[in-house]
Structures are given as structure tokens and as C-alpha cells.
XYZ file of C-alpha atoms in Angstrom:
696
model
C 46.983 -49.038 111.111
C 46.660 -50.415 107.221
C 44.954 -47.685 104.507
C 41.214 -46.782 105.304
C 38.313 -49.072 103.878
C 35.565 -47.890 101.665
C 33.499 -49.218 104.977
C 35.679 -47.097 107.448
C 35.228 -44.044 105.209
C 31.571 -44.486 105.843
C 31.015 -45.362 109.375
C 28.668 -43.296 111.307
C 29.800 -40.082 113.001
C 28.478 -41.407 116.318
C 30.752 -44.015 116.625
C 33.898 -41.740 116.035
C 35.603 -41.079 119.268
C 34.729 -37.696 120.926
C 31.365 -37.739 118.995
C 28.496 -39.884 120.213
C 25.090 -40.142 119.050
C 24.270 -36.454 120.488
C 27.071 -34.492 118.605
C 26.302 -36.859 115.705
C 22.711 -35.640 115.604
C 23.574 -32.082 115.694
C 26.338 -32.642 112.554
C 23.780 -34.130 110.476
C 21.808 -31.255 110.439
C 24.447 -29.940 108.564
C 24.427 -32.710 106.134
C 27.639 -34.442 108.103
C 26.709 -38.001 108.870
C 29.863 -40.182 108.197
C 33.814 -40.422 108.848
C 34.165 -38.764 104.870
C 31.371 -36.183 105.486
C 33.499 -35.434 108.645
C 36.876 -34.978 106.426
C 35.236 -33.127 104.106
C 33.790 -30.677 106.428
C 36.151 -27.855 105.566
C 36.943 -24.577 107.528
C 34.927 -21.821 105.985
C 37.641 -19.289 106.599
C 40.909 -19.046 108.749
C 42.827 -16.781 110.989
C 46.278 -15.851 110.586
C 47.316 -16.081 114.481
C 50.824 -16.884 114.136
C 52.077 -13.181 114.650
C 52.373 -11.505 117.973
C 51.313 -7.771 118.521
C 52.461 -5.735 121.617
C 49.381 -4.677 123.525
C 49.911 -1.150 123.245
C 49.804 -1.125 119.722
C 46.447 -3.297 119.398
C 43.901 -0.684 117.688
C 39.731 -0.841 118.145
C 38.388 -3.670 116.286
C 41.355 -5.228 115.528
C 41.598 -9.520 115.250
C 45.011 -9.909 116.817
C 47.287 -12.878 118.936
C 48.611 -11.444 121.855
C 51.274 -13.581 124.510
C 51.471 -12.513 128.147
C 50.885 -13.651 131.878
C 48.453 -13.955 133.859
C 48.272 -11.173 136.468
C 44.734 -11.717 138.297
C 41.241 -13.051 137.342
C 38.192 -12.843 139.476
C 34.515 -13.454 139.365
C 31.318 -10.600 139.386
C 27.878 -11.358 138.872
C 26.502 -7.956 137.466
C 22.443 -9.309 137.392
C 20.795 -12.836 137.997
C 21.862 -15.463 135.073
C 25.218 -13.302 134.582
C 28.294 -14.277 135.220
C 31.783 -12.829 134.348
C 35.376 -13.994 134.276
C 37.899 -11.455 133.674
C 41.565 -11.923 133.663
C 44.254 -9.418 133.547
C 47.025 -10.545 130.907
C 50.555 -8.697 130.898
C 53.152 -8.842 127.994
C 55.549 -6.704 129.688
C 54.612 -3.708 127.441
C 50.997 -3.627 128.601
C 47.844 -5.074 130.283
C 44.514 -6.128 128.449
C 41.427 -7.336 130.266
C 39.969 -11.123 128.736
C 36.015 -11.425 129.439
C 34.270 -15.009 129.508
C 30.720 -14.867 130.110
C 29.128 -17.846 132.018
C 31.726 -19.873 131.928
C 33.140 -20.124 135.758
C 34.575 -23.552 135.240
C 37.296 -21.807 133.168
C 38.981 -19.823 136.506
C 41.003 -22.674 137.188
C 42.863 -22.511 133.879
C 44.368 -18.770 134.931
C 46.350 -19.256 138.158
C 48.584 -16.199 138.588
C 51.646 -16.368 136.736
C 50.220 -18.931 134.008
C 51.645 -17.514 130.463
C 48.818 -17.577 127.778
C 48.732 -17.091 123.917
C 45.605 -15.371 123.530
C 43.546 -14.532 119.962
C 40.400 -12.481 119.552
C 38.598 -9.000 118.319
C 40.176 -6.228 120.563
C 37.969 -3.370 121.602
C 39.874 -0.476 123.297
C 37.782 1.682 125.631
C 39.299 5.206 127.232
C 42.996 3.399 126.560
C 41.888 0.308 128.145
C 42.170 -3.161 126.272
C 39.681 -5.527 126.146
C 39.256 -8.855 124.567
C 35.725 -10.911 124.826
C 35.680 -14.469 125.004
C 39.133 -14.841 123.082
C 40.614 -18.131 121.825
C 43.395 -19.060 124.203
C 46.352 -21.360 124.504
C 48.569 -22.114 127.388
C 52.505 -21.499 126.530
C 53.796 -24.616 126.771
C 57.061 -26.017 125.164
C 55.746 -29.580 124.732
C 52.544 -28.625 123.436
C 51.476 -27.867 119.986
C 49.050 -25.060 119.818
C 45.781 -25.396 118.405
C 44.020 -22.029 119.078
C 46.939 -19.853 118.473
C 50.277 -19.297 117.619
C 49.133 -20.649 114.027
C 46.827 -20.521 110.920
C 43.902 -21.383 112.848
C 40.627 -23.230 111.141
C 37.504 -21.281 111.448
C 34.414 -24.067 111.106
C 31.087 -23.762 109.660
C 29.009 -24.419 112.776
C 25.024 -24.555 114.036
C 23.857 -24.355 117.553
C 24.963 -27.075 119.578
C 28.793 -27.035 118.135
C 31.226 -24.462 119.690
C 34.278 -23.480 117.403
C 37.038 -24.067 120.376
C 35.393 -27.843 121.386
C 34.471 -28.656 117.770
C 38.323 -27.575 116.179
C 40.204 -29.746 119.127
C 37.974 -32.776 117.626
C 38.527 -32.221 114.320
C 42.023 -32.131 115.224
C 42.150 -35.872 116.833
C 40.353 -36.644 113.697
C 42.209 -35.855 111.043
C 45.779 -36.954 113.781
C 43.664 -40.075 113.749
C 42.752 -40.949 110.392
C 44.230 -38.474 107.701
C 47.345 -40.387 107.272
C 45.507 -43.611 106.104
C 43.746 -42.018 103.567
C 43.751 -44.254 100.418
C 44.710 -41.995 97.559
C 41.538 -42.142 94.675
C 42.986 -40.119 91.763
C 45.095 -42.193 89.062
C 49.217 -41.862 89.922
C 49.027 -39.923 86.065
C 46.781 -37.192 87.081
C 48.983 -36.742 90.272
C 52.151 -36.080 88.524
C 50.511 -34.272 85.544
C 48.452 -31.997 87.775
C 51.112 -31.482 90.472
C 48.528 -32.099 93.177
C 48.813 -33.019 96.505
C 48.240 -36.564 97.762
C 44.508 -36.697 98.979
C 45.866 -37.846 102.800
C 48.346 -34.480 102.556
C 45.724 -32.296 100.878
C 42.869 -32.871 104.007
C 45.105 -32.811 107.001
C 46.134 -29.286 105.226
C 42.815 -28.415 104.833
C 41.987 -28.242 108.026
C 44.967 -27.023 109.776
C 47.646 -25.685 107.434
C 51.348 -25.013 108.283
C 51.773 -21.824 105.885
C 50.066 -20.201 103.421
C 51.375 -22.152 100.514
C 50.440 -25.581 102.319
C 47.067 -24.435 102.383
C 47.065 -23.132 98.547
C 48.109 -26.622 97.541
C 45.449 -28.061 99.517
C 42.757 -25.830 98.150
C 44.206 -26.657 94.544
C 43.941 -30.365 94.936
C 40.391 -30.644 96.524
C 38.848 -28.232 94.369
C 40.422 -30.330 91.406
C 38.962 -33.211 92.849
C 35.691 -31.691 93.100
C 35.590 -30.603 90.283
C 36.894 -33.603 88.077
C 34.066 -36.269 90.281
C 31.584 -34.057 88.534
C 33.248 -33.669 84.987
C 34.026 -37.682 85.372
C 30.368 -38.550 85.771
C 29.163 -36.317 82.483
C 32.279 -38.194 80.432
C 31.210 -41.398 81.477
C 27.457 -40.566 80.339
C 28.723 -38.513 77.101
C 30.730 -41.719 76.372
C 27.930 -44.054 77.058
C 25.458 -42.470 75.092
C 28.325 -41.702 71.721
C 28.182 -45.433 71.793
C 24.643 -45.964 71.625
C 22.436 -45.729 67.814
C 20.642 -43.145 67.715
C 18.844 -41.789 64.480
C 19.710 -39.721 61.566
C 17.403 -37.016 60.323
C 16.498 -35.786 57.462
C 17.583 -31.769 58.065
C 16.171 -30.506 54.381
C 13.048 -31.607 52.400
C 9.433 -29.426 51.670
C 7.986 -29.277 55.331
C 11.571 -27.574 56.383
C 11.624 -25.547 53.277
C 7.515 -24.845 54.000
C 8.870 -23.869 57.503
C 11.627 -21.433 56.640
C 9.923 -19.628 53.813
C 7.341 -18.909 56.285
C 9.560 -17.199 58.710
C 9.397 -13.428 58.756
C 12.542 -12.392 59.125
C 16.019 -13.615 57.871
C 17.583 -15.675 60.459
C 20.762 -13.511 62.501
C 24.412 -14.705 61.957
C 24.196 -16.271 65.740
C 21.146 -17.947 64.754
C 22.401 -19.558 61.617
C 25.589 -19.956 62.618
C 23.647 -22.302 65.878
C 20.965 -23.558 63.213
C 24.368 -25.810 61.257
C 25.701 -27.307 64.469
C 21.921 -28.299 64.944
C 21.647 -29.717 61.641
C 25.132 -31.231 61.971
C 24.174 -33.275 64.967
C 20.520 -33.739 63.593
C 21.650 -35.848 60.556
C 24.176 -37.739 62.290
C 23.532 -41.334 63.400
C 24.589 -40.743 67.209
C 22.129 -39.567 69.570
C 22.192 -35.790 69.957
C 22.676 -34.227 73.344
C 22.615 -30.269 73.193
C 21.942 -27.266 75.184
C 20.539 -24.527 73.457
C 20.954 -21.236 75.191
C 20.381 -17.931 74.273
C 18.744 -14.482 75.328
C 14.868 -14.183 75.432
C 14.214 -13.170 71.807
C 17.238 -14.838 69.950
C 15.353 -17.214 68.273
C 15.624 -20.787 70.200
C 11.914 -21.335 69.812
C 12.192 -21.423 66.256
C 15.210 -23.569 65.724
C 13.676 -25.594 68.085
C 10.694 -25.982 65.770
C 13.185 -26.263 62.588
C 14.493 -29.643 64.894
C 10.960 -30.686 65.726
C 10.109 -30.850 61.701
C 13.166 -32.576 61.104
C 11.839 -35.505 63.292
C 8.658 -35.157 61.736
C 9.699 -35.040 58.173
C 11.573 -38.431 58.808
C 9.199 -40.500 60.268
C 9.092 -39.554 63.954
C 7.608 -37.702 67.007
C 8.589 -35.015 68.726
C 7.914 -34.043 72.546
C 8.148 -30.959 73.813
C 7.975 -30.767 77.498
C 7.826 -27.286 79.669
C 8.089 -27.130 83.430
C 4.566 -25.543 84.045
C 0.957 -25.476 82.819
C 1.255 -22.349 81.823
C 4.465 -22.807 79.875
C 3.195 -25.369 78.072
C 0.296 -23.839 77.119
C 2.357 -20.505 76.092
C 4.396 -22.960 73.516
C 1.716 -24.897 72.480
C 0.363 -21.789 71.099
C 3.804 -20.446 69.894
C 4.597 -23.928 68.103
C 0.779 -23.751 66.331
C 1.957 -20.150 65.174
C 5.120 -21.364 63.601
C 3.417 -24.509 62.160
C 0.395 -22.167 60.696
C -0.315 -24.376 57.410
C 1.733 -26.910 58.101
C 0.351 -30.652 57.923
C 1.479 -31.709 61.088
C -0.615 -32.751 64.043
C 0.241 -31.492 67.485
C -1.821 -32.251 71.123
C -1.589 -30.456 74.351
C -0.622 -32.783 77.398
C -1.043 -31.778 80.916
C -2.415 -32.533 84.460
C -5.560 -30.320 83.371
C -6.540 -32.302 79.920
C -9.568 -33.945 80.207
C -10.459 -37.615 80.532
C -11.846 -38.005 77.157
C -9.512 -35.857 75.424
C -7.127 -37.747 77.155
C -7.739 -41.262 76.044
C -7.807 -39.697 72.331
C -4.885 -38.121 72.730
C -2.621 -40.879 74.125
C -4.108 -43.527 71.635
C -2.718 -41.086 68.860
C 0.581 -40.600 70.267
C 0.333 -44.722 70.527
C -0.665 -44.905 66.929
C 1.808 -42.143 65.773
C -1.367 -40.236 64.500
C 0.242 -37.256 66.628
C 3.357 -36.439 65.574
C 3.970 -33.548 68.320
C 2.903 -33.251 72.006
C 3.433 -30.128 73.998
C 3.318 -30.869 77.745
C 4.404 -31.410 81.369
C 5.358 -33.441 83.748
C 1.994 -35.381 82.496
C 4.517 -36.718 79.506
C 6.365 -38.689 81.885
C 3.405 -40.725 83.088
C 3.612 -44.693 82.728
C 0.100 -44.673 80.188
C 2.345 -41.968 78.021
C 3.321 -44.374 75.517
C 5.129 -43.206 71.498
C 4.791 -45.402 68.544
C 8.370 -43.668 67.214
C 9.936 -41.030 69.644
C 12.981 -39.253 67.428
C 12.989 -36.033 69.590
C 12.867 -34.795 73.143
C 12.742 -31.220 73.654
C 12.975 -29.624 77.428
C 12.387 -26.128 77.820
C 14.122 -23.835 80.734
C 16.126 -26.976 82.041
C 17.101 -25.306 85.227
C 13.806 -26.053 86.311
C 13.633 -29.792 85.866
C 15.747 -32.703 87.323
C 18.041 -34.466 85.470
C 15.912 -37.815 86.402
C 12.823 -36.134 83.987
C 15.370 -35.723 81.168
C 16.041 -39.028 81.519
C 12.319 -40.723 81.877
C 11.266 -38.597 78.919
C 14.015 -40.044 76.755
C 13.491 -43.654 78.237
C 10.241 -43.652 76.070
C 12.071 -43.330 72.355
C 14.798 -45.612 71.461
C 17.931 -43.244 71.959
C 15.873 -40.356 70.853
C 17.975 -37.114 70.132
C 17.535 -34.695 73.258
C 17.469 -30.886 72.772
C 17.694 -28.511 76.119
C 16.478 -24.928 75.872
C 17.371 -22.340 78.256
C 16.249 -18.473 78.540
C 18.859 -18.234 81.508
C 22.428 -18.226 79.644
C 25.370 -19.028 81.691
C 29.147 -18.517 80.586
C 30.705 -21.548 78.857
C 32.377 -22.500 82.740
C 29.172 -22.697 84.316
C 27.589 -24.821 81.384
C 30.214 -27.266 81.693
C 30.380 -27.646 85.133
C 26.369 -27.782 85.269
C 25.705 -29.529 81.953
C 28.796 -31.407 81.511
C 26.691 -34.515 79.537
C 25.514 -31.674 76.873
C 27.029 -29.866 73.711
C 26.749 -26.334 74.279
C 25.608 -24.059 71.184
C 24.810 -20.421 72.543
C 22.729 -18.168 70.098
C 25.046 -14.713 70.006
C 23.300 -11.688 70.120
C 19.848 -10.259 69.374
C 17.543 -9.773 66.175
C 18.750 -6.497 64.904
C 15.435 -4.480 65.656
C 15.767 -4.872 69.018
C 15.655 -1.924 71.304
C 17.250 -1.246 74.328
C 14.469 -1.196 77.377
C 14.942 1.709 80.185
C 14.240 0.115 83.351
C 12.968 1.724 86.491
C 12.162 0.915 90.090
C 9.154 2.468 91.536
C 7.344 2.131 95.038
C 3.722 1.272 94.810
C 2.672 4.330 96.143
C 3.841 6.054 92.826
C 1.069 4.069 91.442
C -0.976 7.391 90.256
C 2.586 8.282 87.746
C 2.778 4.905 86.657
C -0.857 5.092 85.228
C 0.266 8.605 83.627
C 2.910 7.105 82.138
C 0.950 4.295 80.786
C -1.571 6.935 79.558
C 1.139 8.700 77.724
C 2.971 5.733 76.068
C -0.737 4.555 74.322
C -1.300 8.200 73.605
C 1.481 8.185 71.378
C 0.527 4.932 69.695
C 2.213 2.387 71.912
C 0.757 -0.634 73.885
C 1.159 -2.025 77.391
C 1.057 -4.828 79.329
C 0.345 -4.797 83.001
C 1.694 -7.845 84.574
C -0.191 -8.900 88.290
C 1.865 -10.326 90.765
C 3.092 -13.833 91.816
C -0.158 -16.165 94.071
C 1.745 -17.656 96.945
C -0.563 -20.267 97.193
C 0.405 -23.436 94.883
C -2.403 -25.371 94.871
C -4.589 -23.118 93.520
C -1.998 -20.632 92.192
C -3.546 -20.350 88.102
C -7.121 -19.953 89.509
C -6.047 -17.022 91.963
C -3.987 -15.575 89.864
C -6.628 -15.395 86.952
C -9.103 -13.719 89.671
C -6.793 -11.478 90.467
C -5.849 -10.423 87.067
C -10.175 -10.169 86.211
C -10.422 -8.409 89.091
C -7.566 -5.800 88.325
C -8.420 -5.594 84.996
C -12.242 -4.249 86.195
C -10.685 -1.786 88.131
C -8.672 -0.308 85.955
C -11.530 -0.028 82.716
C -13.812 1.601 85.344
C -11.789 3.742 87.355
C -8.260 4.784 85.642
C -8.879 3.935 82.091
C -12.206 3.904 81.186
C -11.394 5.669 77.742
C -8.728 2.900 76.408
C -9.469 -0.306 75.339
C -8.336 -3.115 77.909
C -7.852 -6.829 77.407
C -7.232 -9.533 79.876
C -5.349 -12.805 79.447
C -4.743 -15.916 81.935
C -4.091 -19.591 82.268
C -7.979 -20.095 83.032
C -8.670 -19.292 79.388
C -9.451 -21.825 76.637
C -6.177 -22.029 73.876
C -9.077 -20.149 71.468
C -9.712 -17.376 73.762
C -6.256 -16.823 74.752
C -4.876 -16.768 70.873
C -8.064 -14.595 70.266
C -7.008 -12.092 72.562
C -3.434 -11.920 71.428
C -4.747 -11.453 68.136
C -6.435 -8.319 69.037
C -3.630 -7.036 70.785
C -0.993 -7.961 67.835
C -3.569 -6.095 65.876
C -3.851 -2.454 68.332
C -7.472 -3.404 69.235
C -5.958 -3.742 72.660
C -3.977 -1.441 74.258
C -3.394 -1.986 77.463
C -3.150 -5.895 78.333
C -3.672 -7.148 81.951
C -2.049 -10.570 82.095
C -0.645 -13.395 84.413
C 2.732 -14.403 84.047
C 1.132 -16.141 81.221
C 3.068 -13.441 78.704
C 6.207 -14.600 79.895
C 7.218 -16.764 76.922
C 6.488 -16.795 73.303
C 4.691 -13.532 72.720
C 5.900 -11.260 70.082
C 3.872 -8.088 69.884
C 6.435 -5.821 67.962
C 4.205 -2.153 68.798
C 4.050 -2.963 72.667
C 6.644 -0.995 74.181
C 5.626 -0.944 78.136
C 6.122 -3.631 80.573
C 4.641 -2.630 84.207
C 5.022 -5.434 86.688
C 3.292 -5.662 90.156
C 5.118 -6.719 93.139
C 8.701 -7.101 91.095
C 10.152 -8.106 94.369
C 8.010 -11.518 94.753
C 9.440 -12.721 90.774
C 12.778 -14.030 90.724
C 15.538 -12.650 88.228
C 15.143 -14.876 85.086
C 11.411 -14.475 85.102
C 11.578 -10.673 85.333
C 14.148 -10.828 82.582
C 11.779 -13.077 80.316
C 8.553 -10.559 81.481
C 11.069 -7.866 79.802
C 11.672 -9.222 77.333
C 8.190 -8.804 75.869
C 8.932 -5.434 74.578
C 11.397 -3.853 72.692
C 11.240 -5.749 69.686
C 9.876 -3.137 67.404
C 10.933 0.735 66.697
C 9.142 2.384 69.592
C 11.357 3.123 72.750
C 10.616 0.223 75.233
C 10.330 0.718 78.990
C 9.670 -1.311 82.217
C 8.814 -0.529 85.253
C 9.073 -3.003 88.422
C 6.705 -1.682 90.813
C 7.856 -2.952 94.105
C 8.769 -2.132 97.898
C 11.054 -4.781 98.488
C 11.409 -6.515 102.429
C 14.480 -8.052 101.810
C 18.307 -7.252 101.101
C 17.921 -10.308 98.538
C 15.013 -8.823 96.784
C 16.437 -5.197 96.403
C 19.549 -6.733 95.067
C 17.502 -8.823 92.290
C 15.801 -5.566 91.380
C 18.787 -3.752 91.452
C 19.930 -6.036 88.606
C 17.419 -5.586 86.513
C 17.826 -1.784 86.395
C 21.332 -2.212 85.744
C 21.688 -4.174 83.126
C 20.017 -6.303 80.196
C 22.434 -8.806 79.418
C 21.085 -11.823 80.111
C 24.471 -13.521 80.999
C 25.279 -10.939 83.537
C 21.863 -11.080 85.284
C 22.306 -15.288 85.560
C 25.467 -14.374 87.208
C 24.369 -12.070 89.285
C 21.502 -14.658 90.190
C 23.731 -17.006 90.691
C 25.556 -15.141 93.248
C 22.574 -14.335 95.470
C 21.225 -17.552 95.677
C 24.223 -19.690 95.029
C 23.875 -22.983 92.875
C 21.665 -25.138 94.643
C 18.880 -22.877 94.646
C 20.136 -21.165 91.085
C 19.684 -24.913 89.407
C 17.054 -26.075 92.077
C 17.871 -29.600 93.874
C 16.304 -31.923 91.136
C 19.072 -30.484 88.768
C 21.733 -30.245 91.117
C 21.249 -33.237 93.172
C 23.825 -33.319 95.333
C 25.649 -30.123 93.453
C 28.392 -28.874 95.993
C 31.489 -27.226 95.332
C 32.847 -26.222 98.408
C 36.302 -25.155 97.507
C 35.545 -23.675 93.717
C 34.523 -20.133 93.268
C 32.442 -20.331 90.208
C 32.995 -16.507 89.123
C 36.837 -16.763 89.657
C 38.648 -16.659 86.460
C 41.360 -18.847 88.321
C 38.521 -21.870 88.423
C 37.583 -21.469 84.746
C 41.394 -22.640 84.240
C 41.285 -25.315 87.075
C 37.898 -26.611 85.258
C 39.257 -27.106 81.657
C 42.230 -29.492 83.570
C 39.696 -30.950 85.344
C 37.090 -31.677 82.021
C 40.234 -32.796 79.877
C 41.821 -35.262 82.681
C 38.181 -36.591 83.098
C 37.208 -37.022 79.508
C 40.656 -39.099 79.140
C 39.685 -41.441 81.926
C 36.507 -42.326 81.028
C 37.796 -43.277 77.626
C 39.819 -46.168 79.261
C 37.242 -49.296 80.351
C 39.788 -50.529 82.760
C 39.535 -47.586 85.119
C 36.595 -49.046 86.989
C 39.053 -52.424 87.986
C 41.822 -50.120 88.708
C 40.252 -47.573 90.612
C 37.155 -48.739 92.505
C 37.207 -45.918 95.212
C 37.140 -43.588 92.528
C 33.748 -45.364 91.380
C 32.005 -45.437 94.852
C 33.369 -41.877 95.763
C 32.073 -40.603 92.237
C 28.720 -42.393 92.889
C 28.437 -40.513 96.090
C 28.865 -36.862 95.223
C 28.235 -37.225 91.760
C 24.228 -34.967 91.340
C 23.338 -37.615 89.161
C 23.910 -40.751 91.733
C 23.650 -43.888 90.230
C 22.446 -43.014 87.430
C 26.279 -43.514 85.366
C 27.029 -46.076 82.840
C 28.334 -49.415 83.963
C 31.771 -49.007 82.663
C 34.533 -51.511 82.831
């Protein structure tokens, strides 16, 4: 057989010998649809069955391999629907009983005198050794053992597939096809990185000869995963660097007025990030930068600086947030930052009324509206800009890469600034946002207080109310955040209703002598601002709110955050909410009211109690949920690192190697002609799919 073509690699599983339409349908449930998918369906674990253990030395619960001669076999039916096949195996030192359930057809495989190699979990009861449904192989000098006597692959299977049968079929597939796999990595990279060829690595990852060969296979295939991801990023990055962008003015009267109005001096971390931002804003190349930092680290102030640089230079700026609540919050925050600065601003969401929407769209089209804050509504075809120069995207991990591309396409190579308060280590940022330059605001403003966090059962609510009364009595202020609402279609309306009901109950029955306020997403902008002004001026002591306080609310005197049903919130949102306190001189607290029903929910809450470090919280969130769910399918697409452990320090070195090799190759315009298979694999595996520049 000659080297496999791209068409060969993409042949459907149902046409591969030994599979057929039924098994193909079962495998499709786990994402395996083609020969390439099947070859890339790596084992989830391995069992070392090379070393034989004498039967008398077997321990209870041990997974072991034994070899012996069949002495007897027999069937029994202890109850209707259950048939037991028992085989006695003798290794000359002791005897073990092997048991299979409802597999009577196996009896013919175990005639007395036949020698077997058997692997499985051992049970010892009153001195007797038993192995239930073990893997087995006949001892045959001419037979290559598959299920025992070697490092045995354990596959991640689903209903309808058995481990033993699937392993045998995978052996046939590897034997038939692996040797004919074409190489797609350039020879120079294979040589420099000392990597196995693709065909050898795939054969060894499925059926390794020894530990060393397995480790070599893992390194090659893990490098390959990171390399393809980074090559996609590199092509996008180099493609954009060839574009002509906008050189903004980063000094001037609007910017001076803004910086002069800030009630604080920039921290060292903020100043450093601002210098990186200014350097790119003034460059004629398009900016694509991720700005990440802790809750309250000052990201919004830096984003406003970039927005005003665009406005001062005669361009428009658009800020897109993932939900109406977050868009409304950002709009309020920007209004407070831009108070007294001559810049026309508007808010566009799906709830914007028709008449107001017409006027707003006209203002964007003729340029009279210089700044717009909005949701996905900004992506609609009817939204046109006169001179869009800057795109700001808030909470990038809640958007897809295509949304970023669609908004950017509404201008002529506008600068892009991505914000996230879910900070992640550099290694993860390069893996997930590899086409963006990364700025991290290190540290928090000097006046930030540590926040003591408690997890309390909802039955202890009276104690929490006493705690609130004590803190308010000492001059503090409290947020009480209502639980999330499940019904997405009416979530905002129902949340507003729940918050209103809770506020009435608290005012009438719990805190009749205190001043309470209410804040939710159904209130108008002026009404929200009036409530927040009253809270900031201490005319409101306890603010009952929905998650509308998640972003941008800064009340230094507020020192207690109480979150109802905290187990229904994600870690990032809990961290955001907690970040509303600890901003003044008072000792600050966060109370998580919850009766978590799942282990995952309990883990999330325990993380919140144990740390305030946003990087640590993000890392734990990623461990708990995995990258696909953590970053969302829209963001991650087919993001699938099957062999790379993002929390293993050795992965960081491999990532740097893969990134350097990918960016080096992307500079060579001939790569597409020389390595067509690489381009095809890249398009199939890279999260952005076909969203790649045409190079070559």
C-alpha cells in the first residue's frame, strides 16, 4: 500500500473492516467518524501486564497478571437471568477462580489443560483468590499477546463497545494503516525537536513496546497538538501584521482631562500595562491585545483611555459585552468615567426600543455617536459605523472567536482590545489566545483589603442576618445578591421579581429599622444610577440586588457581600461578585449561602473560601470543568488537547517549543505548497476552522 491520501484518512468508519454501520454509529457519539478520528482516539490509560505474579502472593484489590493451566470449568445459574462461568487456573504454586457473567460461549475457550495469561482485579475472600471478568490470552508461542503480557491500552469507551473487542479492532486498524501514514511535520522540525515520525508515534501510543517508546509517542503527539494550534494563531498573527492599521494619537486634551479626573494614581502594574497599550495604539499596525487582571485591578480605566484615544483621533469605538446586564453595567461605568468629557455615547441591546434604535443607528452611521456599548446586537447587519477604529470586547471567554471577527469587520482594520477578569497563566493564555498579545495588570490598588469568605448552610440565615446587622451598626454597608434564575427566556424579569420580593420581606420582617435599596436589570439607567448614588453616599445601608452589581460597582464603604444559592454560580462570577467589597478601609467579608448538591459545586465553593487569587481560582475552575466548558464551545471550537496536561509544568516548555516552531514556519510563504497535508490537518483541528488567512 502506498502512503495514505487525505481522502483515505477521511474515509468513514463504517467502511473500515470490522466496524460497519452499527459500530460506526456508536463511535460517532464520542466524536469518531473517520479513519483519522479513529487513529487519534488515544487510550485513556494503560495497564502494565508484563510481569507475572505468583497466585499465592496476590493481594486483595491488586490489579495483576498471572499465568497458569486450566484445571476445571463449569457453569451455574444461581438465579433467573444470571449465568456464571467459573474457571480454575493453576500456576503450580496456587489456584485462582476466574468468573464471567452471562458469557456461556466462552466455555469452549477454556478446555482443561489450556495455558492462559490472565489480567484483572484480584479479590481475596477467606484465602481464596478470585478474578472477575478478567482479560485473558492463550499462551501460544506463535501468537502476539494483545490483552496480557504487555503494556495494554485502556480506551475511553461508551455503551455498546467492549474494551476487549474494541482493543482487538484497534490493533487491526493500527496494523493495517499506521505504517502508511504520511508525515506532515517538516523534516527540520522533526530533527530539531527529536520527534518520532507520525506513523511510529501513532503505533506506539496505541500499542507501546515499552515505557520509553510510550513516552516518545506522547511527546510527539502532544507537540503536534500544540504546534497545530499555535500555527493557526501564527498565521492569523502574521496575516494581520501585513494589514495597514490606524496610528492613534495617545496624548491630547481629552486624554489629559480623563487622567486628571481619576480619583487615584495609577499603580505600577496599571502604568506598565498602559505603556504597552499606548505603544500599540500609536503603531500603524492593527492592535490585537488581551488585557487581563484581577477584579478591581483597573482594566476598565485603561480601556477608557484607549476609547478616548480613538475618539480624539477622529474614530469611533465599540465595546461589546456578553449579556444585557453586563452591557448596561459597562455603559453606566463608562458614563461615570466620561462625566464632563465631550464624547457622545449610546447603549445598544436587543431591548433597545425601535424609535431609539433608528436614531442610534443613524448616529453610528454618520459618526455623531462616537462610543457605543452593546451586546451581540452590535453584530447585526444593520449596524454600520462611519469610522470604527477600536473594538473592545469584555469577558472574552464568554464570546466566540467568530463574534470578535464579525465586529472587527465593521471597520477598516480597527484595533482590538480584549478584556478579561478571569486571569490565566501565560501558558494558558498562549494556548487559548495565541493570536493576541497579552498584557497583565499585576497587583491591586494599595487600599484593597483582604476578604474573609465563609460558606454557610441556608438554614443558618438568621446568623447571617445578625452578622449584617452588626456590620451595618458599625458603619458598614452590605450587598445581598439574589440567586440565579434557571429560565433563560425570562431570567432578567424573574430575577427582578425575586429581588423585589426579597427586599420587601427583609424590609418588613428582618430589617424594618434599616435603609434598604433595590437594584435589578429591569430598572432604567437613570433609576439604577440614582440607587447606586444613594448607596455610595450611605443613604442605603443594605442593597438587595441581582447580578447587576457584578461589574464596575465601586463603593469603598461596602464591606459585606452575601450571595444566596452560591452553588448555582460559576467561580468566575463568584469572584467578580466578591470583588465588590474590600475596596475601602473596613475589614471585609463574603458569605456564600448554599447547600451544594454535587461534588463539583462543593469544590467550587471550597476554592472560594480558600483563596482570593484570581489566577488560582481560574486554574481551579479549569481543572474542575475542563477547557471546553471553561472557555465555552464558541470560544474553543474543536479545542481538544487530548495529551497535553495544562497544569503540568513540563507542558509549558513543550508549548514554548511548539510556539517557536510554528511562528518560524508561518513566516515562510512556501509552507502551503510544500506541506498540503499540514494545511488540511490544521483546518480540521484548529478551533477557528477555516478562519485562516490564505498563505502561499
